[in-house]
Amino acid sequence: MNRVLRAGRMHLVHPLVILGIPWLVVGISFAINVAVWHLTPAGEDDGGFSGGILALYITVLVVYVQAVTQLLPFSMGISLSRRTFYLGTALVAAAQALLYGLSIAVLVAIENATDGWGAGLSFWAPGVFEVDDVFLQILASGAPMLAFMSVGIGIGIVHQRWGQTGTWGLMIGTLVFFGGLAILISLLEAWRTVGDWFADQSTLALTAGLPLAIAAVVALISYPGIRRVVP
Amino acid sequence: MTAPRTTAVATVDDVTMRFRGHTALDAVTTAVEQDSITGLLGRNGAGKTTMMQLLTGHRVPTSGRIEVFGAQPYENDDVLRRTCFIKEGQRYPDHFRVQDALGAAAMVFPEWDDDLAASLLRDFDLPVKRPVKKLSRGMTSAVGIIIGLASRAPFTLFDEPYLGLDAVARQLFYDRLLADYAEHPRTIMLSTHLIEEIAPLLERVLLIDRGRVLLDADTESLRGSAVTVTGPVGAVQAFARQHDPLHTETLAGSSRAVVRIGGAADRRAAAEQGLTVEPTSLQQLVVAMSLQTPATRAPIHPVDLEEVSS
Amino acid sequence: MNEEAGPIFRQVAAEIENAIVDGSLAEESQAPSSNELAAFHRINPATAAKGLNQLVADGVLSKRRGVGMFVAPGAREQLLKRRRTEFADQYVRPLLTEAQKLGISTAELTAMLTTPEDPR
């Protein structure tokens, strides 16, 4: 356990990388959105929201891809097992997701209190992701974050284990899978059923349950992959 | 004579490692003795790095069994915490400065010695605040050497540890390694092409070629085990035939041969047959053995090797 | 140490013997430790220890527990005696072999030995 904590600490050697860059990116995105909302009538209709926060989630994903590709070879170089590195990384991801959820919940509260930064902007919890309870908001913002981290770790592992070829294969495979799924749903004329299914789900199931399930499934698939990495 | 030690830190039992299309290690069996310095020698592609990767759990053998500290090293934290593997071309995270890399190593190696790391930093004159990525090839090697020595890991492996290091820095490495090893005996395995330089430090030699073990012996007995004889072609041939010729060159009626012999009596015999007899260094022996084609290779008699030093 | 001069432990032993023979390492004085020898010659400490142990086995050095190794009383005389007996083997015999190869007669050889500076 001790070694797992130490493996986790290795991610925080330069916290600016893992914490600072995502907030820098989303900060810029936020500033642009606030400016646009103030200059244009975008926020005049009720429910005007921006997808700008996606920048934060995607940057975090990239950070975690790099966390694996950069730190895994070094961690193994100083005699940490793959499992220890994996658990340490998962621990940091879980803690960070919680922290990010908390931060976003606070920002959502400010957003709501200031009438969308004075411009009716719904930036930090757009659309379905906005829930009415602070604690649930932490979950609704944090759980998708964990899913993005898990996917990032998964991509990093594929890159470490199967190289460039593996990464491209993963991207093409994912595209083919979802494309095939879309064609299948079209052939079965089942789009309405799919839509109904989503509509039937509670907000919490969509914003927290589904992302947490994705995070867990990706994590379970990634683990056998990391066990086969040769640094 | 010291009594033969029976304690092995690592055992390799009939290990074969196959990659797509080629066999990196072929039915290798050996043991690494506790508190010794072993030289892992061989040509490029002989299987040295694969051997070290197997010993440190970075790879799993295709068949056979590897044990380090009595257990399989793969994903075994209990074994790994006592093992330090400094590999050639170790990658460091882009944003890690020298002090970050050392700090991380200090966290995970239970026997880590901060004072030793600090004095080695001074010896190698490394800028602690510079990113490892920005260091020269030799300085990056020095970072690895510092981690390897300061870790004081009971089983430390260096794979080509001094790429790009100048002669002064290499001398420093040998000196500091010896000094610390004398104070804190541990098991060290080193792979290198600079055999001449490292030879006096080695207690044992493991020579592999094309994935097979050519030599697995104590260095001192090897030093007397081969001679270079020079003289008329006929006389050299006659002497070589009685023993184990490794490599022969001929020019204008005279030959020079590296020959494995049984002991001092054979050396005298060669002299009495009118041949010039010179001792063969470890490097010459390794080169001569590696140059032999597998077909001409005589079977290895480990018994012969042990006899020489009496 | 010379990589090309056979086993290093013998070279270590020979060097200590030389120091005893020429008097720089007096009888009853302490011999260098294996770690000192290892650091000085840049050799494996086990190899240095092997050299020392050989001298102990030969009765040249004696072990004092917890203190170190000391030159045994009478070691110098013992070494001189041994070297005298080895002299014929190591020096005279090669001399005779080479002389024979060159066709130098025993009489000529004797003459050379008695007046070595004679330019033939």
XYZ file of C-alpha atoms in Angstrom:
661
model
C 0.000 0.000 0.000
C 2.824 2.279 0.945
C 4.351 1.835 -2.482
C 0.997 2.585 -4.121
C 0.889 5.932 -2.325
C 4.436 6.648 -3.435
C 3.579 5.741 -7.007
C 0.708 8.190 -6.709
C 3.002 10.893 -5.386
C 5.150 10.558 -8.459
C 2.290 12.057 -10.474
C 2.388 15.131 -8.295
C 6.085 15.895 -8.653
C 5.196 18.915 -10.726
C 1.556 19.580 -9.842
C 1.447 22.373 -12.402
C 1.387 19.785 -15.173
C -1.370 17.602 -13.868
C -3.451 20.348 -12.224
C -2.459 23.604 -13.810
C -2.706 22.942 -17.525
C -6.322 21.702 -17.556
C -7.421 24.749 -15.557
C -5.427 27.051 -17.780
C -7.132 25.627 -20.852
C -10.617 25.731 -19.368
C -9.934 29.196 -17.975
C -9.256 30.485 -21.485
C -12.348 28.696 -22.771
C -14.374 30.248 -19.961
C -13.059 33.750 -20.616
C -13.929 33.487 -24.300
C -17.428 32.266 -23.461
C -18.070 35.005 -20.944
C -16.915 37.571 -23.476
C -19.084 36.131 -26.238
C -22.111 35.890 -23.961
C -21.699 39.503 -22.947
C -21.221 40.739 -26.495
C -23.959 38.701 -28.182
C -27.550 37.901 -27.244
C -26.673 34.233 -26.738
C -27.774 34.180 -23.108
C -31.075 35.975 -23.569
C -33.148 32.859 -24.106
C -33.471 30.863 -20.970
C -31.207 27.795 -20.890
C -28.403 29.216 -23.022
C -25.445 26.952 -22.340
C -21.969 26.398 -23.665
C -20.021 23.203 -24.175
C -16.828 25.034 -23.318
C -16.219 23.000 -20.187
C -15.559 20.009 -22.430
C -12.098 21.556 -22.883
C -11.389 20.730 -19.239
C -12.455 17.123 -19.619
C -10.521 16.594 -22.825
C -7.367 18.225 -21.452
C -7.557 15.989 -18.409
C -7.859 12.983 -20.716
C -4.708 14.043 -22.553
C -2.904 14.665 -19.257
C -3.685 11.100 -18.194
C -2.555 9.636 -21.514
C 0.767 11.347 -20.836
C 0.783 10.372 -17.190
C 0.994 6.784 -18.382
C 3.320 7.190 -21.371
C 5.737 9.398 -19.407
C 5.682 7.934 -15.946
C 5.144 4.222 -16.500
C 8.584 3.574 -18.098
C 10.265 5.577 -15.356
C 8.271 3.923 -12.576
C 9.278 0.525 -13.849
C 12.832 1.838 -14.108
C 12.814 2.397 -10.354
C 11.388 -1.038 -9.627
C 7.705 -0.315 -9.174
C 5.492 -3.109 -10.429
C 2.965 -2.352 -13.123
C 0.194 -3.092 -10.649
C 1.577 -0.634 -8.113
C 1.850 2.065 -10.756
C -1.668 1.344 -11.955
C -3.187 1.501 -8.484
C -1.250 4.655 -7.654
C -2.470 6.289 -10.836
C -6.061 5.193 -10.174
C -5.810 6.615 -6.668
C -4.606 9.988 -7.957
C -7.343 9.965 -10.604
C -10.082 9.252 -8.059
C -8.829 11.963 -5.699
C -8.444 14.421 -8.526
C -11.911 13.666 -9.923
C -13.379 14.324 -6.496
C -11.455 17.580 -6.176
C -12.482 18.687 -9.655
C -16.114 17.768 -8.946
C -15.956 19.870 -5.807
C -14.381 22.826 -7.607
C -16.911 22.665 -10.415
C -19.792 22.436 -7.935
C -18.519 25.614 -6.286
C -18.250 27.321 -9.672
C -21.769 26.177 -10.549
C -23.032 27.705 -7.308
C -21.322 31.002 -8.161
C -22.667 30.794 -11.700
C -26.203 30.385 -10.430
C -25.812 33.134 -7.835
C -24.526 35.620 -10.435
C -27.179 34.856 -13.019
C -24.696 33.145 -15.269
C -21.825 35.609 -14.773
C -24.200 38.422 -15.556
C -24.873 37.122 -19.032
C -27.113 34.101 -18.530
C -24.203 31.768 -19.290
C -24.414 28.199 -18.148
C -20.787 27.143 -18.489
C -19.733 24.885 -15.626
C -22.704 22.512 -15.724
C -24.316 22.712 -19.125
C -27.728 21.174 -19.808
C -28.401 17.880 -18.176
C -25.271 18.116 -16.031
C -26.769 20.765 -13.827
C -28.395 19.271 -10.754
C -30.015 21.108 -7.888
C -27.996 19.738 -5.022
C -24.405 20.684 -4.236
C -23.422 17.154 -3.273
C -25.085 15.657 -6.292
C -23.404 18.334 -8.402
C -19.996 17.103 -7.174
C -20.976 13.660 -8.384
C -22.487 14.863 -11.661
C -19.349 16.855 -12.500
C -16.789 14.494 -10.975
C -18.004 11.166 -12.339
C -17.644 12.119 -16.017
C -14.182 13.431 -15.112
C -13.275 9.997 -13.774
C -14.551 8.422 -16.987
C -12.331 10.706 -19.089
C -9.329 9.914 -16.859
C -9.982 6.202 -17.130
C -10.183 6.429 -20.911
C -6.993 8.513 -20.930
C -5.179 5.884 -18.828
C -6.512 3.183 -21.167
C -5.230 4.988 -24.262
C -1.868 5.523 -22.565
C -1.588 1.833 -21.781
C -2.473 0.837 -25.342
C 0.238 3.222 -26.542
C 2.829 1.792 -24.127
C 1.986 -1.798 -24.924
C 1.265 -1.730 -28.648
C 2.915 1.536 -29.723
C 1.767 3.893 -32.432
C 0.144 1.039 -34.343
C -1.910 0.114 -31.302
C -3.061 3.691 -30.753
C -4.224 4.042 -34.356
C -5.815 0.612 -34.159
C -7.680 1.656 -31.033
C -8.971 4.840 -32.695
C -10.055 3.043 -35.858
C -11.528 0.184 -33.839
C -13.533 2.589 -31.700
C -14.788 4.400 -34.795
C -15.776 1.138 -36.473
C -17.490 -0.070 -33.294
C -19.634 2.996 -32.805
C -20.218 3.386 -36.547
C -21.328 -0.232 -36.724
C -23.554 0.270 -33.730
C -25.160 3.294 -35.378
C -25.751 1.330 -38.601
C -27.190 -1.568 -36.618
C -29.548 0.735 -34.732
C -30.604 2.305 -38.048
C -31.187 -1.081 -39.648
C -33.319 -2.157 -36.725
C -35.053 1.242 -36.844
C -34.415 1.423 -33.132
C -33.286 5.024 -32.713
C -36.564 5.895 -31.043
C -36.095 3.047 -28.547
C -32.569 4.223 -27.792
C -33.770 7.776 -27.349
C -36.554 6.632 -25.069
C -34.120 4.636 -22.995
C -31.981 7.697 -22.391
C -35.023 9.817 -21.671
C -36.196 7.266 -19.130
C -32.992 7.444 -17.144
C -32.744 9.742 -14.181
C -30.363 12.680 -14.421
C -28.182 11.074 -11.841
C -27.977 7.806 -13.742
C -26.870 9.684 -16.856
C -24.432 12.091 -15.274
C -22.964 9.847 -12.585
C -24.061 6.233 -13.008
C -23.203 5.873 -16.684
C -19.800 7.647 -16.478
C -18.826 5.641 -13.406
C -19.775 2.441 -15.223
C -17.672 3.489 -18.222
C -14.757 4.366 -15.936
C -14.964 0.984 -14.220
C -15.298 -1.038 -17.435
C -12.384 0.761 -19.127
C -10.276 0.322 -15.987
C -11.012 -3.405 -15.922
C -10.110 -3.770 -19.602
C -6.905 -1.721 -19.170
C -5.477 -3.744 -16.308
C -4.579 -6.898 -18.265
C -3.046 -4.523 -20.838
C -0.691 -2.838 -18.390
C 0.430 -6.218 -17.069
C 1.920 -6.893 -20.483
C 3.765 -3.600 -20.917
C 7.512 -3.904 -21.438
C 9.215 -0.599 -20.686
C 40.958 -20.870 -1.494
C 37.506 -19.652 -0.527
C 34.883 -22.299 -0.083
C 32.316 -22.432 -2.886
C 29.314 -20.366 -1.956
C 25.938 -21.935 -2.247
C 23.798 -18.860 -1.764
C 22.317 -17.581 -4.988
C 20.347 -14.368 -5.192
C 18.910 -15.328 -8.549
C 18.514 -18.590 -10.394
C 17.748 -19.038 -14.058
C 16.557 -22.525 -14.860
C 16.330 -23.720 -18.456
C 14.992 -20.367 -19.597
C 14.068 -19.778 -23.210
C 12.823 -16.451 -24.499
C 11.380 -16.369 -27.971
C 10.265 -13.305 -29.847
C 8.476 -13.327 -33.147
C 10.930 -14.952 -35.501
C 13.945 -15.253 -33.222
C 15.150 -16.799 -30.024
C 16.813 -14.320 -27.698
C 17.718 -16.839 -24.998
C 17.945 -20.547 -25.579
C 17.716 -22.946 -22.639
C 19.837 -20.788 -20.335
C 20.647 -22.059 -16.872
C 22.739 -20.051 -14.462
C 22.812 -18.595 -10.979
C 23.867 -15.220 -9.635
C 25.826 -15.523 -6.425
C 25.096 -13.337 -3.464
C 27.500 -10.481 -2.787
C 29.450 -10.716 -5.996
C 30.040 -8.582 -9.057
C 29.125 -10.452 -12.213
C 29.961 -9.261 -15.701
C 27.316 -10.119 -18.263
C 29.282 -10.129 -21.494
C 28.504 -10.828 -25.113
C 28.151 -9.207 -28.493
C 25.308 -6.923 -29.527
C 22.126 -8.940 -29.755
C 23.570 -11.803 -27.711
C 20.666 -11.635 -25.266
C 22.175 -9.597 -22.405
C 19.359 -7.080 -22.101
C 16.720 -9.796 -22.382
C 18.421 -11.652 -19.547
C 18.283 -8.559 -17.327
C 14.664 -7.858 -18.269
C 13.766 -11.376 -17.204
C 15.638 -11.072 -13.913
C 13.786 -7.856 -13.078
C 10.311 -8.970 -14.098
C 10.169 -6.654 -17.078
C 9.564 -9.719 -19.203
C 8.246 -13.222 -18.632
C 10.165 -16.138 -20.161
C 8.580 -18.217 -22.900
C 9.563 -21.279 -20.909
C 11.700 -22.103 -17.898
C 11.823 -20.570 -14.462
C 13.385 -17.420 -13.019
C 13.705 -16.880 -9.309
C 15.067 -13.831 -7.527
C 15.229 -13.861 -3.737
C 13.392 -17.173 -3.911
C 10.368 -15.944 -5.866
C 9.401 -15.069 -9.394
C 10.132 -11.400 -10.009
C 7.276 -10.624 -12.406
C 4.900 -8.142 -10.740
C 6.324 -9.138 -7.381
C 6.759 -5.990 -5.299
C 8.494 -7.872 -2.539
C 11.259 -8.887 -4.958
C 11.285 -5.635 -6.920
C 11.828 -3.377 -3.906
C 15.160 -5.181 -3.393
C 16.075 -4.930 -7.056
C 17.381 -1.966 -9.016
C 17.742 -2.208 -12.790
C 19.507 0.668 -14.519
C 18.865 0.062 -18.156
C 20.441 1.535 -21.212
C 18.414 4.453 -22.527
C 16.112 4.734 -19.516
C 13.382 7.260 -20.260
C 12.671 10.001 -17.773
C 9.445 12.028 -17.719
C 9.885 15.214 -19.760
C 9.257 17.537 -16.841
C 11.492 15.693 -14.349
C 14.577 17.546 -13.212
C 17.584 15.596 -11.976
C 16.488 16.147 -8.377
C 12.962 14.918 -9.163
C 14.286 11.673 -10.608
C 16.531 11.133 -7.589
C 13.733 12.141 -5.208
C 11.394 9.578 -6.764
C 14.055 6.873 -6.502
C 14.700 7.847 -2.874
C 11.009 7.271 -2.159
C 10.862 3.717 -3.453
C 14.199 2.118 -2.563
C 14.213 1.127 1.113
C 18.037 1.169 1.365
C 18.477 4.498 -0.435
C 21.383 6.606 0.851
C 20.926 10.353 0.473
C 24.505 11.225 1.433
C 25.900 8.876 -1.174
C 23.580 10.352 -3.818
C 24.693 13.863 -2.857
C 28.391 13.036 -3.043
C 27.927 11.265 -6.382
C 26.101 14.336 -7.702
C 29.183 16.377 -6.826
C 31.519 13.775 -8.343
C 29.687 13.736 -11.641
C 29.071 17.457 -11.485
C 25.385 17.195 -12.351
C 23.077 20.230 -12.363
C 20.233 19.094 -10.087
C 17.754 21.655 -11.310
C 18.109 20.882 -14.988
C 15.494 18.669 -16.655
C 16.946 15.231 -17.315
C 15.719 15.584 -20.889
C 18.111 18.513 -21.433
C 21.193 16.625 -20.226
C 23.816 15.223 -22.562
C 23.962 11.502 -23.225
C 26.787 11.033 -20.736
C 25.133 13.099 -18.016
C 21.920 11.107 -18.428
C 23.965 7.955 -17.947
C 25.394 9.505 -14.788
C 21.870 10.009 -13.407
C 21.263 6.286 -13.868
C 24.566 5.423 -12.217
C 23.728 7.600 -9.208
C 20.315 5.962 -8.830
C 21.874 2.514 -9.189
C 24.583 3.100 -6.592
C 22.584 5.160 -4.097
C 19.683 2.694 -4.170
C 21.982 0.180 -2.443
C 19.543 -2.419 -3.713
C 20.595 -5.934 -2.645
C 20.437 -6.913 -6.328
C 21.560 -4.126 -8.648
C 21.767 -4.534 -12.415
C 23.474 -2.097 -14.770
C 22.850 -2.566 -18.484
C 25.536 -0.682 -20.438
C 25.555 1.947 -17.707
C 28.008 4.358 -19.224
C 26.996 5.218 -22.737
C 28.472 8.596 -23.564
C 30.507 8.830 -20.361
C 34.076 10.029 -20.767
C 37.052 8.082 -19.437
C 37.276 10.221 -16.288
C 33.635 9.663 -15.405
C 33.926 5.948 -16.070
C 36.918 5.776 -13.740
C 34.847 7.597 -11.143
C 32.090 5.054 -11.578
C 34.469 2.126 -11.067
C 36.056 3.742 -8.024
C 32.800 4.689 -6.356
C 31.261 1.320 -7.162
C 34.194 -0.515 -5.617
C 34.361 1.714 -2.560
C 30.655 1.408 -1.821
C 30.609 -2.283 -2.650
C 33.417 -2.911 -0.180
C 31.475 -1.109 2.560
C 28.077 -2.480 1.624
C 28.483 -5.802 -0.136
C 25.606 -6.598 -2.461
C 24.935 -8.478 -5.646
C 25.795 -6.551 -8.770
C 25.404 -7.537 -12.394
C 26.892 -5.384 -15.116
C 26.698 -5.676 -18.859
C 29.301 -3.887 -20.905
C 31.393 -3.922 -24.040
C 34.350 -2.249 -22.311
C 35.639 -5.538 -20.951
C 39.222 -4.388 -20.541
C 38.201 -1.606 -18.172
C 35.776 -3.563 -16.067
C 37.598 -6.917 -15.932
C 39.529 -6.347 -12.663
C 36.258 -5.527 -10.875
C 34.524 -8.710 -11.876
C 34.363 -11.714 -9.674
C 32.339 -13.749 -12.113
C 31.761 -13.729 -15.832
C 28.679 -14.841 -17.697
C 29.347 -14.802 -21.427
C 26.416 -15.337 -23.733
C 26.350 -15.559 -27.486
C 23.319 -16.035 -29.701
C 21.201 -16.674 -26.630
C 23.397 -19.432 -25.246
C 25.796 -19.488 -22.329
C 29.421 -19.758 -23.492
C 31.110 -19.165 -20.169
C 29.869 -19.095 -16.615
C 32.908 -19.016 -14.399
C 34.895 -17.180 -11.804
C 37.083 -14.545 -13.418
C 40.309 -15.464 -11.688
C 40.271 -19.027 -12.940
C 39.542 -17.734 -16.438
C 42.594 -15.494 -16.340
C 44.937 -18.476 -16.277
C 42.791 -20.669 -18.476
C 43.939 -19.513 -21.879
C 47.224 -18.508 -23.453
C 48.258 -16.986 -26.727
C 50.982 -19.081 -28.328
C 53.081 -17.878 -31.235
C 55.553 -19.846 -33.335
C 56.007 -21.912 -36.487
C 52.708 -23.088 -38.003
C 53.444 -26.750 -37.369
C 54.406 -26.307 -33.731
C 51.404 -24.107 -33.007
C 49.090 -26.584 -34.670
C 50.592 -29.493 -32.774
C 50.135 -27.699 -29.460
C 46.654 -26.483 -30.307
C 45.558 -29.966 -31.247
C 46.419 -31.250 -27.772
C 44.321 -28.570 -26.146
C 41.305 -26.454 -26.961
C 42.073 -23.962 -29.737
C 39.739 -20.973 -29.810
C 41.132 -18.820 -32.548
C 44.125 -19.082 -34.896
C 45.740 -16.605 -37.265
C 48.596 -17.409 -39.622
C 51.090 -15.186 -41.419
C 54.221 -16.149 -43.355
C 54.805 -19.538 -41.833
C 54.070 -18.577 -38.263
C 50.826 -18.796 -36.377
C 49.255 -17.228 -33.365
C 46.586 -19.130 -31.520
C 44.452 -18.509 -28.478
C 44.309 -21.856 -26.736
C 42.486 -23.004 -23.638
C 44.876 -24.958 -21.415
C 44.702 -26.980 -18.243
C 47.297 -25.229 -16.122
C 50.880 -24.162 -15.593
C 52.215 -27.530 -16.806
C 50.690 -26.960 -20.229
C 52.208 -23.513 -20.369
C 55.675 -24.940 -19.680
C 55.065 -27.634 -22.285
C 54.310 -24.966 -24.874
C 57.497 -23.125 -23.990
C 59.491 -26.302 -24.249
C 58.037 -26.899 -27.717
C 59.674 -23.623 -28.699
C 56.529 -21.502 -28.666
C 56.227 -18.011 -27.297
C 53.583 -18.110 -24.579
C 51.700 -15.042 -23.453
C 48.823 -14.836 -21.036
C 45.456 -14.030 -22.576
C 43.393 -11.252 -21.076
C 39.748 -11.718 -20.287
C 38.852 -9.494 -23.230
C 40.956 -11.525 -25.660
C 39.418 -14.725 -24.341
C 35.887 -13.364 -24.700
C 36.571 -12.116 -28.220
C 38.160 -15.393 -29.269
C 35.275 -17.410 -27.863
C 32.633 -15.186 -29.421
C 34.341 -15.387 -32.806
C 34.122 -19.154 -32.883
C 31.306 -20.375 -35.059
C 28.846 -22.572 -33.172
C 29.926 -25.592 -35.260
C 33.579 -25.424 -34.243
C 32.762 -24.731 -30.637
C 33.990 -27.358 -28.258
C 31.673 -28.308 -25.439
C 32.348 -26.378 -22.283
C 33.897 -28.293 -19.434
C 33.287 -26.235 -16.343
C 35.556 -28.580 -14.405
C 38.537 -27.486 -16.469
C 37.906 -23.883 -15.591
C 37.965 -24.440 -11.866
C 41.222 -26.366 -11.915
C 43.477 -23.605 -13.065
C 43.881 -21.482 -10.013
C 45.473 -24.072 -7.755
C 47.117 -4.762 -11.841
C 47.947 -6.181 -15.208
C 44.994 -7.772 -16.941
C 47.369 -9.727 -19.153
C 49.526 -11.251 -16.472
C 47.358 -14.073 -15.234
C 45.233 -14.275 -12.125
C 45.113 -10.987 -10.251
C 45.107 -12.559 -6.800
C 48.571 -13.952 -7.540
C 49.764 -10.542 -8.637
C 48.446 -9.088 -5.379
C 50.241 -11.784 -3.401
C 53.443 -11.330 -5.400
C 53.403 -7.597 -4.818
C 53.098 -7.976 -1.059
C 55.845 -10.599 -1.174
C 58.066 -8.147 -3.050
C 57.431 -5.505 -0.419
C 58.422 -7.983 2.277
C 61.536 -9.107 0.396
C 62.788 -5.589 -0.257
C 62.025 -4.627 3.323
C 59.398 -1.937 2.705
C 56.887 -4.093 4.556
C 58.713 -5.112 7.733
C 58.054 -8.282 9.660
C 55.387 -7.952 12.362
C 53.920 -4.912 10.605
C 50.356 -4.771 9.370
C 49.586 -5.704 5.785
C 47.011 -3.671 3.816
C 43.407 -4.843 4.110
C 41.533 -6.371 1.212
C 39.397 -3.250 0.861
C 42.482 -1.033 0.768
C 44.059 -3.266 -1.847
C 40.815 -3.327 -3.834
C 40.511 0.449 -3.867
C 44.191 0.986 -4.660
C 44.422 -1.518 -7.486
C 40.802 -1.079 -8.601
C 40.090 -4.769 -8.266
C 37.313 -6.803 -6.767
C 37.663 -7.010 -2.956
C 37.102 -10.764 -3.105
C 40.090 -11.073 -5.426
C 42.251 -9.034 -3.072
C 41.086 -11.182 -0.159
C 42.017 -14.276 -2.122
C 45.552 -12.943 -2.561
C 45.843 -12.248 1.159
C 44.441 -15.654 2.043
C 47.010 -17.301 -0.150
C 49.754 -15.530 1.802
C 48.177 -16.680 5.053
C 48.085 -20.243 3.746
C 51.770 -19.924 2.781
C 52.620 -18.719 6.279
C 53.787 -15.315 5.038
C 50.997 -13.423 6.754
C 49.222 -14.247 9.964
C 45.695 -13.290 10.892
C 45.011 -11.469 14.120
C 41.342 -11.684 14.775
C 39.583 -8.344 14.702
C 42.746 -6.452 13.875
C 43.944 -7.550 10.453
C 46.822 -9.358 8.800
C 50.436 -9.047 9.883
C 53.695 -10.106 8.310
C 54.746 -13.320 10.004
C 58.112 -13.476 11.789
C 60.632 -15.123 9.487
C 58.486 -14.401 6.447
C 61.284 -12.613 4.618
C 63.742 -15.450 5.086
C 61.085 -17.932 3.952
C 60.352 -15.934 0.809
C 64.026 -15.532 -0.048
C 64.489 -19.259 0.289
C 61.588 -19.999 -1.998
C 62.656 -17.474 -4.587
C 66.155 -18.934 -4.660
C 64.764 -22.337 -5.494
C 62.502 -20.834 -8.145
C 65.382 -18.896 -9.646
C 66.645 -21.781 -11.738
C 63.215 -22.455 -13.149
C 62.209 -18.910 -13.824
C 65.449 -17.366 -15.019
C 68.127 -19.920 -15.794
C 66.098 -22.346 -17.807
C 64.717 -19.772 -20.284
C 68.256 -18.397 -20.570
C 69.602 -21.810 -21.532
C 66.769 -22.424 -24.001
C 67.424 -19.141 -25.767
C 71.193 -19.683 -25.738
C 70.728 -23.082 -27.305
C 68.498 -21.582 -30.013
C 71.211 -19.043 -30.833
C 74.031 -21.585 -30.712
C 75.807 -20.024 -27.734
C 78.003 -22.584 -26.027
C 78.116 -23.114 -22.267
C 81.635 -21.689 -22.156
C 80.550 -18.539 -23.945
C 77.571 -18.265 -21.635
C 79.769 -18.583 -18.562
C 82.042 -15.894 -19.898
C 79.088 -13.601 -20.396
C 77.872 -14.223 -16.876
C 81.200 -13.409 -15.279
C 81.768 -10.270 -17.351
C 78.273 -9.213 -18.378
C 79.346 -5.811 -19.701
C 81.620 -7.430 -22.303
C 80.375 -6.214 -25.678
C 80.579 -9.254 -27.901
